[in-house]
Coordinates of N, CA and C in Angstrom, one line a residue:
Chain D
M8 N 58.4 -27.6 -67.3 CA 57.3 -27.7 -66.3 C 56.3 -28.8 -66.9
N9 N 55.9 -29.7 -66.0 CA 55.0 -30.7 -66.4 C 53.6 -30.2 -66.2
V10 N 52.8 -30.3 -67.2 CA 51.4 -29.9 -67.2 C 50.5 -31.1 -67.5
R11 N 49.5 -31.4 -66.7 CA 48.6 -32.5 -67.0 C 47.2 -31.8 -67.3
V12 N 46.7 -32.2 -68.5 CA 45.4 -31.6 -69.0 C 44.3 -32.7 -68.9
K13 N 43.3 -32.4 -68.1 CA 42.1 -33.4 -68.0 C 41.2 -33.2 -69.3
L14 N 40.8 -34.3 -69.8 CA 39.8 -34.3 -70.9 C 38.5 -34.9 -70.6
F15 N 37.5 -34.4 -71.3 CA 36.1 -34.8 -70.9 C 35.3 -35.1 -72.3
A16 N 34.3 -35.9 -72.1 CA 33.3 -36.2 -73.2 C 34.0 -36.5 -74.5
L17 N 33.7 -35.8 -75.6 CA 34.3 -36.2 -76.9 C 35.8 -36.1 -76.9
T18 N 36.3 -35.1 -76.2 CA 37.8 -34.9 -76.2 C 38.5 -36.1 -75.6
Q19 N 37.8 -36.7 -74.6 CA 38.4 -37.9 -73.9 C 38.3 -39.1 -74.9
D20 N 37.2 -39.2 -75.6 CA 37.0 -40.3 -76.5 C 38.0 -40.2 -77.7
L21 N 38.2 -39.0 -78.2 CA 39.0 -38.8 -79.4 C 40.5 -39.1 -79.1
A22 N 40.9 -38.6 -77.8 CA 42.3 -38.8 -77.4 C 42.5 -40.2 -76.9
G23 N 41.5 -40.9 -76.5 CA 41.6 -42.2 -75.9 C 42.2 -42.2 -74.5
T24 N 42.1 -41.1 -73.8 CA 42.6 -41.0 -72.5 C 41.9 -39.9 -71.7
S25 N 41.9 -39.9 -70.4 CA 41.2 -38.9 -69.7 C 42.2 -37.8 -69.2
E26 N 43.5 -38.0 -69.5 CA 44.5 -37.0 -69.1 C 45.7 -37.0 -70.0
V27 N 46.2 -35.9 -70.5 CA 47.4 -35.8 -71.3 C 48.5 -35.1 -70.5
S28 N 49.7 -35.6 -70.5 CA 50.7 -35.0 -69.8 C 51.7 -34.3 -70.8
L29 N 52.0 -33.0 -70.6 CA 52.8 -32.2 -71.5 C 53.9 -31.6 -70.7
E30 N 55.1 -31.5 -71.4 CA 56.2 -30.9 -70.9 C 56.5 -29.5 -71.6
L31 N 56.3 -28.4 -70.8 CA 56.4 -27.1 -71.4 C 57.4 -26.2 -70.7
A32 N 58.1 -25.3 -71.5 CA 59.0 -24.4 -70.8 C 58.2 -23.2 -70.3
P33 N 58.5 -22.8 -69.1 CA 57.7 -21.6 -68.5 C 58.2 -20.3 -69.2
P34 N 57.4 -19.3 -69.2 CA 56.0 -19.2 -68.6 C 55.1 -19.9 -69.5
V35 N 54.2 -20.7 -68.9 CA 53.2 -21.6 -69.6 C 51.9 -20.8 -69.6
T36 N 51.4 -20.6 -70.9 CA 50.1 -20.0 -71.0 C 49.1 -21.0 -71.5
I37 N 47.8 -20.7 -71.5 CA 46.8 -21.6 -72.1 C 47.0 -21.7 -73.6
A38 N 47.4 -20.6 -74.3 CA 47.7 -20.6 -75.7 C 48.8 -21.7 -76.0
A39 N 49.8 -21.8 -75.2 CA 50.9 -22.7 -75.3 C 50.4 -24.2 -75.1
I40 N 49.5 -24.3 -74.1 CA 48.9 -25.6 -73.8 C 48.1 -26.1 -75.0
R41 N 47.3 -25.2 -75.6 CA 46.5 -25.6 -76.7 C 47.4 -26.2 -77.8
L42 N 48.4 -25.4 -78.1 CA 49.3 -25.9 -79.2 C 49.9 -27.2 -78.9
A43 N 50.4 -27.4 -77.6 CA 51.1 -28.6 -77.3 C 50.1 -29.8 -77.3
L44 N 48.9 -29.5 -76.8 CA 47.9 -30.6 -76.7 C 47.5 -31.1 -78.1
A45 N 47.4 -30.1 -79.1 CA 47.1 -30.5 -80.5 C 48.2 -31.4 -81.1
E46 N 49.4 -31.1 -80.7 CA 50.5 -32.0 -81.1 C 50.6 -33.3 -80.5
A47 N 50.3 -33.3 -79.2 CA 50.3 -34.6 -78.4 C 49.1 -35.5 -78.8
A48 N 48.0 -34.9 -79.1 CA 46.8 -35.7 -79.4 C 46.2 -35.1 -80.6
P49 N 46.8 -35.5 -81.8 CA 46.3 -34.8 -83.1 C 44.8 -35.0 -83.4
A50 N 44.2 -36.0 -82.8 CA 42.7 -36.2 -83.0 C 42.0 -35.0 -82.5
L51 N 42.5 -34.3 -81.5 CA 41.8 -33.2 -80.9 C 41.9 -31.9 -81.8
G52 N 42.8 -31.9 -82.7 CA 43.1 -30.7 -83.5 C 41.8 -30.0 -84.0
P53 N 40.9 -30.6 -84.7 CA 39.8 -29.9 -85.2 C 38.9 -29.3 -84.2
I54 N 38.8 -29.8 -83.0 CA 37.8 -29.3 -82.1 C 38.4 -28.4 -81.0
L55 N 39.8 -28.4 -80.9 CA 40.4 -27.6 -79.8 C 40.0 -26.1 -79.9
P56 N 39.9 -25.5 -81.1 CA 39.6 -24.1 -81.1 C 38.2 -23.8 -80.5
S57 N 37.3 -24.8 -80.4 CA 36.0 -24.6 -79.8 C 36.0 -25.0 -78.3
C58 N 37.1 -25.5 -77.8 CA 37.1 -25.8 -76.4 C 37.6 -24.7 -75.5
A59 N 37.0 -24.6 -74.3 CA 37.4 -23.7 -73.3 C 38.5 -24.5 -72.4
F60 N 39.2 -23.7 -71.7 CA 40.1 -24.3 -70.7 C 39.9 -23.7 -69.3
A61 N 40.0 -24.5 -68.3 CA 39.9 -24.1 -66.9 C 41.2 -24.3 -66.2
V62 N 41.5 -23.3 -65.3 CA 42.6 -23.5 -64.4 C 42.2 -23.4 -63.0
D63 N 42.4 -24.5 -62.3 CA 41.9 -24.6 -60.9 C 40.4 -24.2 -60.8
N64 N 39.6 -24.9 -61.7 CA 38.1 -24.8 -61.7 C 37.6 -23.4 -62.1
E65 N 38.5 -22.6 -62.7 CA 38.0 -21.3 -63.2 C 38.2 -21.2 -64.7
Y66 N 37.3 -20.6 -65.4 CA 37.5 -20.4 -66.9 C 38.7 -19.5 -67.1
S67 N 39.5 -19.8 -68.1 CA 40.7 -19.0 -68.4 C 40.6 -18.4 -69.8
T68 N 41.6 -17.7 -70.1 CA 41.7 -17.2 -71.5 C 43.0 -17.7 -72.0
N69 N 43.3 -17.5 -73.4 CA 44.5 -17.9 -73.9 C 45.8 -17.3 -73.2
A70 N 45.6 -16.1 -72.7 CA 46.7 -15.4 -72.1 C 46.9 -15.8 -70.6
T71 N 46.0 -16.5 -70.1 CA 46.2 -17.0 -68.7 C 47.5 -17.7 -68.5
E72 N 48.2 -17.3 -67.5 CA 49.5 -18.0 -67.2 C 49.2 -19.0 -66.1
V73 N 49.8 -20.2 -66.3 CA 49.6 -21.3 -65.4 C 50.7 -21.5 -64.5
R74 N 50.4 -21.6 -63.2 CA 51.5 -21.9 -62.2 C 51.7 -23.4 -62.2
D75 N 52.9 -23.8 -61.6 CA 53.2 -25.2 -61.4 C 52.2 -25.8 -60.5
Q76 N 51.8 -27.1 -60.8 CA 50.8 -27.9 -60.0 C 49.4 -27.4 -60.2
A77 N 49.1 -26.4 -61.1 CA 47.7 -26.0 -61.3 C 47.0 -27.1 -61.9
E78 N 45.6 -27.2 -61.7 CA 44.8 -28.2 -62.3 C 44.2 -27.7 -63.6
I79 N 44.6 -28.3 -64.8 CA 44.1 -27.7 -66.1 C 43.1 -28.7 -66.7
A80 N 42.0 -28.1 -67.2 CA 41.0 -29.0 -67.9 C 40.7 -28.4 -69.2
C81 N 40.5 -29.2 -70.2 CA 40.1 -28.9 -71.5 C 38.6 -29.2 -71.5
L82 N 37.8 -28.2 -71.8 CA 36.3 -28.3 -71.7 C 35.7 -28.1 -73.1
P83 N 35.2 -29.2 -73.7 CA 34.4 -29.0 -74.9 C 33.1 -28.3 -74.6
P84 N 32.4 -27.7 -75.6 CA 31.1 -27.0 -75.3 C 30.2 -27.8 -74.4
V85 N 29.7 -27.2 -73.4 CA 28.9 -28.0 -72.3 C 27.5 -28.2 -72.8
S86 N 26.9 -29.2 -72.3 CA 25.5 -29.6 -72.6 C 24.7 -30.1 -71.5
G87 N 24.9 -29.5 -70.3 CA 24.1 -29.9 -69.1 C 22.7 -29.4 -69.3
G88 N 21.9 -29.8 -68.3 CA 20.5 -29.4 -68.4 C 19.6 -30.5 -68.9
Chain Q
M15 N 21.0 -26.0 -51.1 CA 21.3 -27.3 -51.7 C 21.8 -27.1 -53.1
I16 N 23.1 -27.3 -53.3 CA 23.8 -27.2 -54.6 C 24.5 -28.5 -54.7
E17 N 24.1 -29.4 -55.6 CA 24.8 -30.7 -55.7 C 24.7 -31.4 -57.0
L18 N 25.6 -32.3 -57.2 CA 25.6 -33.3 -58.3 C 25.2 -34.6 -57.6
T19 N 24.4 -35.4 -58.3 CA 23.9 -36.7 -57.7 C 23.7 -37.7 -58.8
E20 N 23.9 -38.9 -58.5 CA 23.6 -40.0 -59.4 C 22.2 -40.6 -59.2
A21 N 21.6 -40.1 -58.1 CA 20.3 -40.6 -57.7 C 19.2 -39.8 -58.5
P22 N 18.0 -40.4 -58.6 CA 16.9 -39.6 -59.2 C 16.6 -38.3 -58.4
I23 N 16.2 -37.2 -59.1 CA 15.9 -36.0 -58.4 C 14.6 -36.0 -57.7
D24 N 14.6 -35.6 -56.5 CA 13.4 -35.6 -55.7 C 12.9 -34.1 -55.6
A25 N 11.9 -33.8 -56.4 CA 11.4 -32.5 -56.5 C 10.9 -31.9 -55.1
E26 N 10.2 -32.8 -54.3 CA 9.7 -32.3 -53.1 C 10.8 -31.9 -52.1
Q27 N 11.9 -32.7 -52.1 CA 13.1 -32.4 -51.3 C 13.6 -31.1 -51.7
I28 N 13.7 -30.8 -53.0 CA 14.2 -29.5 -53.4 C 13.3 -28.3 -53.0
R29 N 12.0 -28.5 -53.2 CA 11.1 -27.5 -52.8 C 11.2 -27.2 -51.3
L30 N 11.4 -28.2 -50.5 CA 11.5 -28.0 -49.0 C 12.8 -27.3 -48.7
A31 N 13.9 -27.5 -49.5 CA 15.2 -26.9 -49.3 C 15.1 -25.4 -49.5
V32 N 14.3 -24.9 -50.4 CA 14.2 -23.4 -50.6 C 13.0 -22.8 -49.9
S33 N 12.1 -23.6 -49.2 CA 11.0 -23.1 -48.6 C 11.3 -22.1 -47.5
S34 N 10.6 -21.0 -47.4 CA 10.9 -20.0 -46.3 C 9.6 -19.2 -46.0
P35 N 9.4 -19.0 -44.7 CA 8.3 -18.2 -44.3 C 8.3 -16.7 -44.8
Q36 N 9.5 -16.3 -45.2 CA 9.6 -14.9 -45.8 C 9.1 -14.8 -47.2
C37 N 8.9 -16.0 -47.8 CA 8.7 -16.0 -49.3 C 7.2 -16.3 -49.7
G38 N 6.8 -15.6 -50.6 CA 5.4 -15.8 -51.2 C 5.6 -16.6 -52.5
A39 N 6.8 -16.9 -52.9 CA 7.0 -17.6 -54.2 C 8.1 -18.6 -54.2
I40 N 7.8 -19.7 -54.8 CA 8.8 -20.7 -55.1 C 8.7 -21.0 -56.5
V41 N 9.7 -20.9 -57.3 CA 9.8 -21.4 -58.7 C 10.7 -22.6 -58.7
L42 N 10.1 -23.7 -59.1 CA 10.9 -25.0 -59.3 C 10.9 -25.4 -60.8
F43 N 12.1 -25.4 -61.4 CA 12.1 -25.9 -62.8 C 12.8 -27.2 -62.8
L44 N 12.2 -28.1 -63.6 CA 12.9 -29.4 -63.8 C 13.2 -29.5 -65.3
G45 N 14.4 -29.8 -65.6 CA 14.8 -30.1 -67.0 C 14.7 -31.6 -67.2
T46 N 13.9 -32.1 -68.1 CA 13.7 -33.6 -68.2 C 14.2 -34.1 -69.5
T47 N 14.6 -35.3 -69.6 CA 15.1 -35.9 -70.8 C 14.0 -36.2 -71.8
R48 N 14.3 -35.8 -73.0 CA 13.3 -35.8 -74.1 C 13.5 -37.0 -75.0
Q49 N 12.4 -37.6 -75.5 CA 12.5 -38.8 -76.3 C 12.9 -38.4 -77.8
F50 N 12.4 -37.3 -78.3 CA 12.8 -37.0 -79.7 C 13.6 -35.7 -79.8
T51 N 14.6 -35.7 -80.6 CA 15.3 -34.5 -81.1 C 15.0 -34.4 -82.5
D52 N 14.1 -33.5 -82.9 CA 13.5 -33.5 -84.3 C 13.0 -34.9 -84.5
A53 N 13.4 -35.6 -85.6 CA 12.8 -36.9 -85.8 C 13.6 -38.1 -85.2
K54 N 14.6 -37.7 -84.5 CA 15.5 -38.8 -84.0 C 15.1 -39.2 -82.6
E55 N 15.0 -40.5 -82.4 CA 14.5 -41.0 -81.1 C 15.7 -41.4 -80.2
T56 N 15.6 -40.9 -79.0 CA 16.6 -41.2 -78.0 C 16.0 -42.3 -77.0
L57 N 16.9 -43.3 -76.7 CA 16.6 -44.3 -75.7 C 16.8 -43.8 -74.3
T58 N 18.0 -43.3 -74.1 CA 18.4 -42.8 -72.8 C 19.5 -41.8 -72.9
L59 N 19.9 -41.1 -71.9 CA 21.0 -40.1 -71.9 C 21.9 -40.4 -70.8
T60 N 23.2 -40.2 -71.0 CA 24.2 -40.3 -69.9 C 24.9 -39.0 -69.7
Y61 N 24.9 -38.5 -68.5 CA 25.5 -37.2 -68.1 C 26.8 -37.5 -67.4
T62 N 27.8 -36.7 -67.7 CA 29.1 -36.7 -67.1 C 29.5 -35.3 -66.7
A63 N 30.4 -35.1 -65.8 CA 30.8 -33.7 -65.4 C 32.3 -33.7 -65.0
Y64 N 32.8 -32.4 -65.0 CA 34.0 -32.1 -64.4 C 33.6 -31.7 -63.0
A65 N 33.4 -32.7 -62.1 CA 32.7 -32.5 -60.8 C 33.1 -31.3 -59.9
P66 N 34.3 -31.2 -59.6 CA 34.7 -30.0 -58.7 C 34.4 -28.7 -59.3
M67 N 34.6 -28.5 -60.7 CA 34.3 -27.2 -61.3 C 32.8 -27.1 -61.4
A68 N 32.1 -28.1 -61.7 CA 30.6 -28.0 -61.9 C 30.0 -27.5 -60.6
Q69 N 30.5 -28.2 -59.5 CA 30.0 -27.8 -58.2 C 30.4 -26.3 -57.8
S70 N 31.6 -25.9 -58.1 CA 32.0 -24.5 -57.8 C 31.2 -23.5 -58.7
Q71 N 31.0 -23.9 -59.9 CA 30.3 -23.0 -60.9 C 28.8 -22.8 -60.4
M72 N 28.2 -24.0 -60.0 CA 26.8 -23.9 -59.6 C 26.7 -23.0 -58.3
E73 N 27.7 -23.2 -57.4 CA 27.6 -22.3 -56.2 C 27.8 -20.8 -56.5
K74 N 28.6 -20.6 -57.5 CA 28.9 -19.2 -57.9 C 27.6 -18.6 -58.5
L75 N 27.0 -19.4 -59.4 CA 25.7 -18.9 -60.0 C 24.7 -18.6 -59.0
A76 N 24.6 -19.5 -58.0 CA 23.6 -19.3 -56.9 C 23.8 -18.0 -56.2
A77 N 25.1 -17.7 -55.9 CA 25.5 -16.5 -55.2 C 25.2 -15.3 -56.0
Q78 N 25.4 -15.4 -57.3 CA 25.2 -14.3 -58.2 C 23.7 -14.0 -58.3
A79 N 22.9 -15.0 -58.4 CA 21.4 -14.8 -58.4 C 20.9 -14.1 -57.2
Q80 N 21.5 -14.5 -56.0 CA 21.1 -14.0 -54.8 C 21.6 -12.5 -54.6
A81 N 22.7 -12.2 -55.3 CA 23.1 -10.8 -55.3 C 22.2 -9.9 -56.2
R82 N 21.7 -10.5 -57.3 CA 21.0 -9.8 -58.3 C 19.5 -9.6 -58.1
W83 N 18.9 -10.6 -57.4 CA 17.5 -10.6 -57.1 C 17.3 -10.7 -55.6
P84 N 16.1 -10.3 -55.1 CA 15.9 -10.6 -53.7 C 15.4 -12.0 -53.5
V85 N 16.4 -12.9 -53.7 CA 16.2 -14.4 -53.6 C 16.5 -14.8 -52.2
E86 N 15.6 -15.5 -51.6 CA 15.9 -16.0 -50.2 C 16.8 -17.2 -50.2
K87 N 16.4 -18.2 -51.0 CA 17.1 -19.5 -51.1 C 17.1 -20.0 -52.5
C88 N 18.2 -20.7 -52.8 CA 18.4 -21.2 -54.1 C 18.8 -22.7 -54.1
A89 N 18.3 -23.5 -55.0 CA 18.8 -24.9 -55.0 C 19.1 -25.3 -56.5
I90 N 20.2 -25.9 -56.7 CA 20.5 -26.4 -58.0 C 21.1 -27.8 -57.9
V91 N 20.4 -28.8 -58.5 CA 20.8 -30.2 -58.5 C 20.9 -30.7 -59.9
H92 N 22.1 -31.3 -60.2 CA 22.2 -31.9 -61.6 C 22.5 -33.4 -61.4
R93 N 21.7 -34.1 -62.1 CA 21.9 -35.6 -62.0 C 23.0 -36.0 -63.0
L94 N 23.8 -37.0 -62.7 CA 24.8 -37.6 -63.5 C 24.6 -39.0 -63.7
G95 N 25.3 -39.6 -64.7 CA 25.1 -41.0 -65.0 C 23.9 -41.2 -65.9
E96 N 23.4 -42.4 -66.0 CA 22.3 -42.7 -67.0 C 20.9 -42.1 -66.5
V97 N 20.3 -41.3 -67.3 CA 19.0 -40.8 -67.0 C 18.0 -41.2 -68.0
P98 N 17.0 -42.1 -67.6 CA 16.0 -42.6 -68.5 C 15.1 -41.4 -69.1
I99 N 14.5 -41.7 -70.2 CA 13.6 -40.7 -70.8 C 12.5 -40.3 -69.9
G100 N 12.2 -39.0 -69.8 CA 11.1 -38.5 -69.0 C 11.5 -38.2 -67.6
E101 N 12.7 -38.4 -67.2 CA 13.1 -38.1 -65.8 C 13.9 -36.8 -65.8
A102 N 13.9 -36.2 -64.6 CA 14.6 -34.9 -64.5 C 16.2 -35.1 -64.5
S103 N 16.8 -34.4 -65.3 CA 18.3 -34.4 -65.3 C 18.8 -33.2 -64.5
V104 N 18.0 -32.2 -64.4 CA 18.4 -31.0 -63.6 C 17.3 -30.3 -62.9
A105 N 17.5 -29.7 -61.7 CA 16.5 -29.0 -61.0 C 17.1 -27.6 -60.5
V106 N 16.3 -26.6 -60.8 CA 16.7 -25.3 -60.3 C 15.5 -24.8 -59.5
A107 N 15.7 -24.4 -58.2 CA 14.6 -23.9 -57.4 C 15.0 -22.6 -56.7
V108 N 14.1 -21.6 -56.7 CA 14.4 -20.3 -56.1 C 13.2 -19.9 -55.3
S109 N 13.4 -19.3 -54.1 CA 12.3 -18.7 -53.4 C 12.6 -17.2 -53.2
S110 N 11.5 -16.4 -53.2 CA 11.7 -15.0 -53.1 C 10.3 -14.5 -52.5
P111 N 10.3 -13.2 -51.9 CA 9.1 -12.7 -51.4 C 8.0 -12.6 -52.4
H112 N 8.4 -12.2 -53.7 CA 7.4 -12.0 -54.8 C 7.7 -12.9 -56.0
R113 N 6.7 -13.2 -56.7 CA 6.9 -14.2 -57.8 C 7.8 -13.8 -59.0
R114 N 7.7 -12.5 -59.4 CA 8.5 -12.1 -60.6 C 9.9 -12.3 -60.4
D115 N 10.5 -12.0 -59.2 CA 11.9 -12.2 -59.0 C 12.2 -13.7 -59.1
A116 N 11.4 -14.5 -58.5 CA 11.6 -16.0 -58.5 C 11.7 -16.5 -60.0
F117 N 10.7 -16.1 -60.8 CA 10.7 -16.5 -62.2 C 11.9 -16.1 -62.9
E118 N 12.2 -14.8 -62.7 CA 13.4 -14.2 -63.4 C 14.7 -14.9 -63.0
A119 N 14.9 -15.1 -61.7 CA 16.2 -15.6 -61.2 C 16.3 -17.1 -61.6
A120 N 15.2 -17.9 -61.6 CA 15.3 -19.3 -62.0 C 15.6 -19.4 -63.5
S121 N 15.0 -18.6 -64.3 CA 15.3 -18.6 -65.7 C 16.7 -18.2 -66.0
W122 N 17.2 -17.2 -65.4 CA 18.6 -16.8 -65.5 C 19.6 -17.9 -65.1
L123 N 19.2 -18.5 -64.0 CA 20.1 -19.6 -63.5 C 20.2 -20.8 -64.5
M124 N 19.0 -21.2 -65.1 CA 19.1 -22.2 -66.0 C 19.9 -21.9 -67.3
D125 N 19.7 -20.6 -67.8 CA 20.4 -20.2 -68.9 C 21.9 -20.2 -68.7
R126 N 22.4 -19.6 -67.5 CA 23.8 -19.6 -67.2 C 24.3 -21.0 -67.0
L127 N 23.5 -21.9 -66.3 CA 24.0 -23.3 -66.1 C 24.3 -24.0 -67.4
K128 N 23.5 -23.7 -68.4 CA 23.7 -24.4 -69.8 C 24.9 -23.9 -70.5
E129 N 25.3 -22.6 -70.1 CA 26.5 -22.0 -70.7 C 27.8 -22.4 -70.0
L130 N 27.7 -22.4 -68.7 CA 28.9 -22.4 -67.9 C 29.3 -23.6 -67.0
V131 N 28.3 -24.4 -66.7 CA 28.6 -25.5 -65.8 C 29.1 -26.8 -66.6
P132 N 30.3 -27.2 -66.3 CA 30.9 -28.3 -67.2 C 30.2 -29.6 -66.9
V133 N 29.1 -29.8 -67.6 CA 28.4 -31.1 -67.6 C 28.1 -31.4 -69.1
W134 N 28.2 -32.7 -69.5 CA 28.0 -33.1 -70.8 C 27.1 -34.2 -70.9
K135 N 26.3 -34.3 -72.0 CA 25.4 -35.4 -72.1 C 25.7 -36.2 -73.4
K136 N 25.4 -37.5 -73.3 CA 25.6 -38.3 -74.5 C 24.2 -39.0 -74.8
E137 N 23.8 -38.9 -76.1 CA 22.6 -39.4 -76.5 C 22.8 -40.9 -76.9
H138 N 22.0 -41.7 -76.5 CA 22.0 -43.1 -76.9 C 20.7 -43.3 -77.8
W139 N 21.0 -43.4 -79.2 CA 19.9 -43.4 -80.1 C 19.1 -44.7 -80.2
A140 N 17.8 -44.6 -80.5 CA 17.0 -45.8 -80.7 C 17.5 -46.6 -81.9
Q141 N 18.0 -45.9 -83.0 CA 18.5 -46.6 -84.2 C 19.9 -47.2 -84.0
G142 N 20.5 -47.0 -82.9 CA 21.8 -47.4 -82.6 C 22.8 -46.3 -82.6
G143 N 23.9 -46.5 -81.9 CA 25.0 -45.5 -81.9 C 24.7 -44.4 -80.8
T144 N 25.8 -43.7 -80.5 CA 25.7 -42.7 -79.5 C 26.4 -41.4 -80.0
D145 N 26.0 -40.3 -79.4 CA 26.7 -39.0 -79.7 C 26.8 -38.1 -78.5
W146 N 28.0 -37.6 -78.3 CA 28.2 -36.5 -77.3 C 27.4 -35.3 -77.9
V147 N 26.8 -34.6 -77.0 CA 26.2 -33.3 -77.4 C 27.1 -32.1 -77.1
H148 N 27.6 -31.5 -78.1 CA 28.6 -30.4 -77.9 C 28.1 -29.2 -78.7
P149 N 27.1 -28.3 -78.1 CA 26.6 -27.3 -78.9 C 27.6 -26.4 -79.6
G150 N 27.4 -26.2 -80.9 CA 28.3 -25.4 -81.7 C 29.6 -26.0 -82.2
L151 N 29.8 -27.2 -81.7 CA 31.1 -27.8 -82.1 C 31.1 -28.2 -83.6
F152 N 30.0 -28.8 -84.0 CA 29.9 -29.3 -85.5 C 28.7 -28.7 -86.1
P153 N 28.8 -28.1 -87.3 CA 27.7 -27.5 -88.0 C 26.6 -28.5 -88.3
S154 N 27.0 -29.7 -88.7 CA 25.9 -30.7 -89.0 C 26.5 -32.1 -88.8
Q155 N 25.6 -33.0 -88.7 CA 26.0 -34.4 -88.5 C 25.2 -35.2 -89.5
D156 N 25.7 -36.4 -89.9 CA 24.9 -37.2 -90.8 C 23.9 -38.1 -90.1
D157 N 23.2 -38.8 -90.8 CA 22.1 -39.6 -90.1 C 22.6 -40.6 -89.1
N158 N 23.8 -41.0 -89.2 CA 24.3 -41.9 -88.1 C 24.9 -41.2 -87.0
G159 N 25.0 -39.9 -87.0 CA 25.6 -39.1 -86.0 C 27.1 -39.3 -86.1
V160 N 27.7 -39.7 -87.2 CA 29.1 -39.9 -87.3 C 29.6 -38.7 -88.0
Q161 N 30.8 -38.3 -87.6 CA 31.4 -37.1 -88.3 C 32.0 -37.4 -89.6

């Protein structure tokens, strides 16, 4: 299953791209996406444990299962306001 | 009025958006960009967002505030792009029949916004260089803001 992960702010700068495409065997969880993302973009490794993930605009947990075509985002700690 | 905008925030427009004859209180909070972070001087800030999620999270927070307090109307506006020093980057406004609820709801909304709404800011330092602000990501930074 193809999963595209959107990146923002520092994660985007470190990876040098706004989106990373991953190929994963289902069932795909956020935990699996974290591991695959760290391999695909090693520069993200040190900060990924501090990043949250969103699935279709909702915060997820590591156990969240991702359906095909879902929109996945990697969210470094937010600093709005 | 729940929105992300690249335009300067118009406080009067936000006040009007929450104004109601049922309400004896309007609390309007403006978060403004600050020149100094400790001794370090900022020239300007740039805000970026995961826009669809930021919008839906702000709408959800407004609904939660209205469920929790007798809040008549709620407005949340976050500015994106470059925000010069001293200008508002965020506005939260709440109207309610009585003032205590409006103060509490507005304060709660700002706290939750800073925890949950996917918006990020980048500091452009007077001494040169830039840094993304990611609270809790790094324990310390050196004087150049370089890891």
